[in-house]
Coordinates of C-alpha atoms in Angstrom, one line a residue:
Chain A
M186 CA -24.5 -9.4 -35.7
N187 CA -27.0 -7.8 -33.7
K188 CA -26.6 -7.1 -31.2
Q189 CA -28.4 -9.8 -29.0
K190 CA -26.4 -12.2 -30.3
R191 CA -23.5 -10.6 -29.9
D192 CA -24.0 -10.2 -26.3
R193 CA -25.1 -13.7 -26.0
V194 CA -21.9 -15.3 -27.6
Y195 CA -19.7 -12.7 -24.5
A196 CA -21.8 -14.3 -21.8
V197 CA -20.7 -17.7 -23.5
L198 CA -17.4 -16.9 -23.3
C199 CA -17.1 -15.2 -20.2
T200 CA -18.3 -18.7 -18.6
V201 CA -15.7 -20.8 -20.3
L202 CA -13.2 -18.4 -19.9
T203 CA -14.9 -18.5 -15.9
L204 CA -14.6 -21.9 -15.9
I205 CA -10.7 -23.2 -17.0
F206 CA -9.6 -20.1 -15.1
I207 CA -11.2 -22.2 -11.7
A208 CA -10.3 -25.7 -13.5
V209 CA -7.0 -24.5 -13.1
M210 CA -7.4 -23.0 -10.1
L211 CA -8.4 -25.9 -8.6
F212 CA -5.9 -28.4 -9.3
M213 CA -3.1 -26.3 -8.6
V214 CA -4.7 -26.3 -4.8
G215 CA -4.1 -29.8 -5.6
E216 CA -0.7 -30.1 -6.4
L217 CA 0.3 -27.7 -3.5
P218 CA 1.8 -30.2 -0.9
P219 CA -0.7 -30.4 2.6
L220 CA -0.4 -28.0 5.1
G221 CA 1.7 -28.6 7.9
R222 CA 3.8 -31.3 6.4
A223 CA 7.3 -31.8 8.0
D224 CA 8.8 -32.1 5.0
N225 CA 7.1 -29.4 3.3
P226 CA 9.4 -27.0 0.9
D227 CA 8.1 -24.0 2.9
I228 CA 10.2 -25.3 6.6
N229 CA 13.8 -24.9 6.0
E230 CA 15.9 -23.1 7.6
V231 CA 14.8 -19.2 7.1
V232 CA 12.0 -20.7 9.2
E233 CA 13.5 -22.6 11.6
F234 CA 16.0 -19.7 12.1
Y235 CA 13.3 -17.4 12.3
M236 CA 11.3 -19.3 15.5
E237 CA 14.7 -19.9 17.2
E238 CA 16.1 -16.6 16.7
G239 CA 13.9 -14.5 16.6
P240 CA 12.7 -13.9 20.6
E241 CA 16.5 -13.4 20.7
E242 CA 17.6 -11.2 18.3
T243 CA 14.5 -9.5 17.6
G244 CA 13.0 -9.2 21.1
A245 CA 9.6 -9.5 19.9
L246 CA 7.0 -12.3 21.1
N247 CA 4.7 -12.7 17.9
A248 CA 7.3 -14.1 15.5
V249 CA 5.5 -12.0 12.3
T250 CA 6.1 -9.0 14.3
G251 CA 9.7 -9.5 15.0
M252 CA 9.4 -10.4 10.8
I253 CA 8.0 -7.5 9.7
L254 CA 10.2 -5.2 11.5
H255 CA 12.7 -6.4 11.8
Y256 CA 14.2 -8.9 8.9
R257 CA 11.7 -6.7 6.7
A258 CA 11.4 -3.6 8.0
F259 CA 12.4 -1.9 4.2
D260 CA 9.7 -4.2 2.5
T261 CA 7.2 -2.7 5.5
L262 CA 8.4 1.0 4.8
G263 CA 7.4 0.0 0.9
E264 CA 4.4 -1.0 1.6
S265 CA 3.6 2.1 4.3
C266 CA 4.8 3.9 0.9
V267 CA 2.6 2.2 -0.6
L268 CA -0.6 3.0 1.1
F269 CA 0.2 6.5 1.7
V270 CA 1.2 7.1 -2.4
S271 CA -1.8 5.4 -2.9
A272 CA -4.2 8.2 -0.9
V273 CA -1.9 10.5 -2.7
C274 CA -3.3 9.6 -6.2
V275 CA -7.0 9.0 -5.0
F276 CA -6.9 13.1 -3.6
I277 CA -5.7 14.6 -7.3
L278 CA -8.4 11.9 -8.4
L279 CA -10.6 13.6 -6.8
R280 CA -9.5 16.5 -5.0
I281 CA -12.1 19.8 -5.5
D282 CA -11.3 23.8 -4.9
G283 CA -12.4 26.5 -5.8
E284 CA -15.7 28.7 -4.7
A285 CA -17.2 27.8 -7.8
S286 CA -17.9 23.7 -6.2
N287 CA -17.8 24.7 -2.8
D288 CA -21.1 25.2 -2.2
T289 CA -22.2 23.0 -4.4
L290 CA -20.3 19.7 -3.1
V291 CA -21.6 21.0 0.6
A292 CA -25.4 21.3 -0.7
I293 CA -24.7 17.5 -2.3
D294 CA -22.8 16.1 0.8
R295 CA -25.4 18.2 3.4
R296 CA -27.9 16.2 1.2
Y297 CA -26.7 12.6 1.9
E298 CA -26.0 13.1 5.8
P299 CA -28.0 11.4 8.1
T300 CA -27.8 13.8 10.0
G301 CA -31.2 13.1 12.9
D302 CA -30.7 8.9 13.2
P303 CA -30.3 9.0 17.4
I304 CA -30.5 6.0 17.5
L305 CA -27.1 5.1 14.9
T306 CA -25.9 8.5 16.1
Q307 CA -25.6 7.1 19.9
T308 CA -24.6 4.0 18.8
F309 CA -21.6 5.1 17.2
K310 CA -20.6 7.6 20.7
V311 CA -21.0 4.4 22.7
L312 CA -18.8 2.2 20.4
V313 CA -15.7 5.2 19.3
P314 CA -13.9 5.1 22.8
A315 CA -14.0 1.1 22.9
V316 CA -12.4 1.3 19.4
F317 CA -9.9 3.3 19.4
M318 CA -8.5 1.4 22.6
F319 CA -8.7 -1.4 20.9
G320 CA -6.8 -0.2 17.4
I321 CA -3.8 1.1 19.9
Y322 CA -4.5 -1.9 21.8
I323 CA -3.1 -3.6 19.4
T324 CA -0.9 -1.1 18.4
M325 CA 1.3 -1.2 21.1
N326 CA 0.7 -4.8 22.1
G327 CA 1.7 -5.3 18.2
H328 CA 5.3 -7.0 19.0
L329 CA 3.6 -9.5 22.4
S330 CA 0.5 -10.6 20.6
P331 CA -1.1 -11.1 17.5
G332 CA -1.9 -7.3 15.1
G333 CA 0.7 -4.5 14.9
G334 CA 0.7 -1.6 13.0
F335 CA -1.1 -3.0 10.1
S336 CA -4.3 -4.2 11.9
G337 CA -4.0 -1.5 14.6
G338 CA -4.0 1.6 12.1
A339 CA -6.5 0.0 10.5
I340 CA -9.0 0.0 13.5
I341 CA -8.0 3.2 14.5
G342 CA -8.8 4.5 10.9
A343 CA -12.4 2.4 11.5
G344 CA -12.6 4.5 14.9
L345 CA -12.0 7.9 12.8
L346 CA -14.8 7.0 10.5
L347 CA -17.2 6.5 13.8
F348 CA -15.8 9.5 14.7
L349 CA -16.7 12.0 12.0
N350 CA -19.8 10.0 11.4
A351 CA -21.1 10.1 15.4
Y352 CA -20.1 13.5 16.4
G353 CA -20.2 15.3 12.3
L354 CA -17.5 17.0 9.9
E355 CA -17.9 20.7 11.7
K356 CA -16.4 19.0 15.0
T357 CA -14.1 16.5 13.6
E358 CA -12.3 18.8 11.2
R359 CA -11.5 20.9 13.9
F360 CA -8.8 19.0 14.6
M361 CA -8.0 17.2 11.4
T362 CA -6.7 19.2 8.4
S363 CA -5.3 18.6 5.3
G364 CA -1.9 20.7 6.9
L365 CA -2.5 17.9 10.2
H366 CA -2.7 14.8 8.1
R367 CA 0.5 15.9 5.5
R368 CA 2.6 16.1 8.3
I369 CA 1.9 13.5 10.4
T370 CA 2.1 11.5 7.3
A371 CA 5.3 12.7 6.7
L372 CA 7.2 12.9 9.6
A373 CA 5.9 8.7 10.0
L374 CA 7.3 7.8 7.0
C375 CA 10.9 9.7 7.9
F376 CA 10.4 8.7 11.5
Y377 CA 10.0 4.9 9.8
A378 CA 13.0 5.0 7.6
I379 CA 16.0 7.6 8.9
A380 CA 15.4 5.0 12.3
K381 CA 15.2 1.9 10.0
S382 CA 18.1 3.5 7.8
Y383 CA 20.1 3.8 10.6
T384 CA 19.8 0.7 12.2
F385 CA 20.1 -1.4 9.5
Y386 CA 23.1 0.7 8.5
T387 CA 25.0 1.1 12.0
G388 CA 23.4 -2.6 13.3
A389 CA 23.1 -5.4 11.0
N390 CA 26.0 -8.7 10.5
G391 CA 26.2 -8.4 14.2
L392 CA 27.4 -4.6 14.8
K393 CA 26.8 -2.5 18.6
S394 CA 23.2 -0.7 17.9
F395 CA 22.0 1.5 19.5
E396 CA 18.3 -1.1 19.7
S397 CA 18.3 -3.6 22.4
A398 CA 16.7 -6.6 22.3
G399 CA 15.0 -6.0 25.8
T400 CA 13.4 -7.8 27.9
P401 CA 10.9 -10.3 25.4
G402 CA 7.2 -10.0 27.0
A403 CA 7.4 -6.1 28.7
I404 CA 6.3 -3.5 26.8
L405 CA 9.2 -1.7 26.2
S406 CA 10.8 -3.8 24.0
A407 CA 11.8 -4.9 21.0
G408 CA 14.0 -2.4 20.5
L409 CA 12.6 0.0 17.2
I410 CA 9.5 -2.6 16.9
L411 CA 7.3 -0.1 19.0
P412 CA 7.4 2.9 17.3
L413 CA 8.0 1.6 13.9
N414 CA 4.9 0.1 14.6
I415 CA 3.1 2.8 16.0
C416 CA 4.8 4.9 12.9
V417 CA 3.0 2.0 10.1
A418 CA -0.6 2.6 12.0
I419 CA -0.4 6.5 12.1
V420 CA -0.1 6.0 8.2
V421 CA -2.5 3.5 8.4
A422 CA -4.8 5.2 10.1
M423 CA -4.3 8.6 8.3
T424 CA -4.9 6.9 4.7
I425 CA -8.1 5.2 5.8
Y426 CA -9.3 8.6 7.1
S427 CA -8.2 11.0 3.8
M428 CA -9.2 8.2 1.6
Y429 CA -12.6 8.6 2.8
I430 CA -13.2 12.0 3.1
M431 CA -11.6 12.5 -0.2
L432 CA -14.0 10.2 -1.5
R433 CA -16.9 11.5 0.8
K434 CA -16.7 15.7 -0.4
G435 CA -13.3 16.2 -2.0
G436 CA -11.6 17.6 0.3
F437 CA -10.4 18.3 4.2
N438 CA -12.1 21.8 4.4
K439 CA -14.6 23.0 5.2
Chain B
M215 CA -12.6 -28.3 13.8
Q216 CA -13.2 -30.1 10.7
A217 CA -16.8 -29.5 10.4
L218 CA -16.8 -26.5 10.9
M219 CA -13.9 -25.8 8.9
A220 CA -16.0 -27.7 6.0
I221 CA -19.4 -25.3 6.5
L222 CA -16.8 -22.0 7.0
L223 CA -15.2 -22.8 2.9
A224 CA -18.7 -23.9 1.8
L225 CA -20.4 -20.2 2.7
L226 CA -17.0 -18.5 1.3
V227 CA -17.6 -20.0 -2.1
I228 CA -21.6 -20.0 -2.0
C229 CA -20.3 -16.1 -1.2
A230 CA -18.2 -15.4 -4.1
V231 CA -20.3 -17.1 -6.5
A232 CA -23.7 -14.6 -4.7
V233 CA -21.8 -11.4 -5.3
S234 CA -21.5 -11.8 -8.8
A235 CA -24.9 -13.3 -8.9
T236 CA -26.6 -10.8 -7.4
R237 CA -27.7 -7.6 -9.6
K238 CA -28.5 -5.1 -6.8
L239 CA -25.8 -3.0 -6.4
L240 CA -26.4 -2.7 -2.2
P241 CA -26.7 -7.0 -1.2
A242 CA -23.6 -7.5 -3.3
V243 CA -21.3 -5.4 -1.3
I244 CA -23.4 -6.8 2.1
I245 CA -22.4 -9.9 1.0
F246 CA -18.9 -9.0 -0.3
M247 CA -18.7 -8.2 3.8
S248 CA -19.7 -10.8 5.0
Y249 CA -17.1 -12.4 2.4
S250 CA -14.7 -10.8 3.9
M251 CA -16.3 -11.8 7.6
I252 CA -15.9 -15.7 7.1
M253 CA -12.6 -15.6 5.4
S254 CA -11.6 -13.0 9.0
L255 CA -12.7 -16.7 10.8
V256 CA -10.8 -19.4 8.4
W257 CA -8.3 -17.8 9.2
L258 CA -8.8 -18.1 12.9
L259 CA -8.5 -21.4 12.6
L260 CA -6.1 -21.5 10.4
R261 CA -3.8 -20.3 13.3
A262 CA -3.3 -16.9 11.7
P263 CA -5.2 -14.4 14.2
D264 CA -2.5 -11.5 12.6
L265 CA -4.7 -11.8 9.4
A266 CA -7.4 -12.5 11.3
I267 CA -7.8 -8.8 12.8
T268 CA -6.6 -7.0 9.2
E269 CA -9.2 -9.4 7.0
A270 CA -11.7 -8.7 9.8
A271 CA -11.2 -4.7 9.9
V272 CA -10.5 -3.8 6.8
G273 CA -11.7 -6.5 4.2
A274 CA -15.4 -6.2 6.4
G275 CA -14.8 -2.9 7.7
I276 CA -13.0 0.0 5.8
T277 CA -14.2 -1.8 1.9
S278 CA -17.6 -1.5 2.3
V279 CA -17.5 1.6 4.0
L280 CA -15.0 3.1 1.0
F281 CA -18.0 1.4 -1.0
F282 CA -20.5 2.3 0.7
I283 CA -19.6 6.1 0.0
T284 CA -18.6 5.5 -3.4
M285 CA -22.3 4.7 -4.2
R286 CA -24.4 7.8 -2.2
R287 CA -21.9 9.8 -3.9
L288 CA -22.9 8.4 -7.5
G289 CA -26.7 9.2 -5.4
L290 CA -27.3 4.5 -5.9
L291 CA -28.0 4.3 -2.1
K292 CA -31.0 6.9 -1.8
K293 CA -35.2 5.0 -2.3
N294 CA -36.6 8.0 -3.0
L295 CA -35.3 10.0 -6.4
Q296 CA -38.4 12.3 -6.6
E297 CA -37.8 13.9 -3.1
D298 CA -34.2 13.7 -3.6
E299 CA -34.4 16.1 -7.0
E300 CA -36.5 18.2 -5.1
E301 CA -34.7 19.0 -2.6
V302 CA -31.8 20.0 -4.5
Q303 CA -34.3 22.3 -7.0
K304 CA -35.6 24.4 -3.8
H305 CA -31.5 24.8 -3.0
F306 CA -30.7 25.9 -6.3
E307 CA -33.3 27.5 -6.9
G308 CA -32.4 31.5 -7.8
R309 CA -28.9 30.8 -9.0
P310 CA -28.8 29.4 -12.8
G311 CA -26.3 27.0 -13.7
K312 CA -25.5 25.2 -10.7
L313 CA -28.0 23.3 -11.2
E314 CA -26.0 21.8 -14.2
E315 CA -22.8 21.9 -12.9
D316 CA -24.5 19.7 -9.5
R317 CA -26.4 16.9 -12.2
H318 CA -22.7 16.0 -14.8
E319 CA -20.6 15.7 -10.8

């Protein structure tokens, strides 16, 4: 079989497989129960319990945050660790060290850097504080309004990238070193793990715990949810920044 | 609201097909970005604002930026390759060996 013929066979096979896959998925979607009906299988006593007891038990008005950072907090710790591990994997794969490649890489990076584009730079400079503010607001208000650690952290990470592109690498690298990244991420993850383990061991199943629900609706309420949100946001923002910097030039320094 | 939802879902399908049908990488990433934007609107209509925020930040923002930076690193974004080559030649003038290493990366 020559190459052209083989390519055609592959193309036909791909199309047929994709069509079968789409048909199966559409069929399954048709089998799903309609959204929001009262006797759906996902409306059961768990949902009822979360909706009724959630705000009093966790102190979080946002039921989603109350769930992921109180009832299922270890799940979220696992997710944060996955993010950290993925950042480490990118680090392992893309890190370039040694002086041999250093100036070559810097040259490659500088070659592509869009320096001297005043419109973009000025727009970034205007946007940066607003983006940071929005990210911090979403993180800190995670237990009261939609949002939380993951979304807030992603927005703060995007703000860091904007800052980097607005003010250049030299200014950003003055504070964003690999040491800071490592320490702050490890600190956030450790604090999360220790604080949550402690409350699980002492406060689960109705035992007395140091975290109290507080008045639902106040900013300093909901016990550990606010600090845990901040931890998650730190991990997410640092992961995004480190991935960007790794892809861009293979290291934090210089 | 129903009509808006139908329009958005139709746009989602169009975007999903267009991403795989596009041959150029840069338009593909931009279409992917708009797919995420539409998806975040759909989340909003489904009353999941948490997901909408995350989708807009991660799907439309961060993922595309990572795609762009990878493409830039691979040299797929530069319009004028000739000019680029000359610039590199000038930078590595008089340093034998380095240029080849650079190219291999």
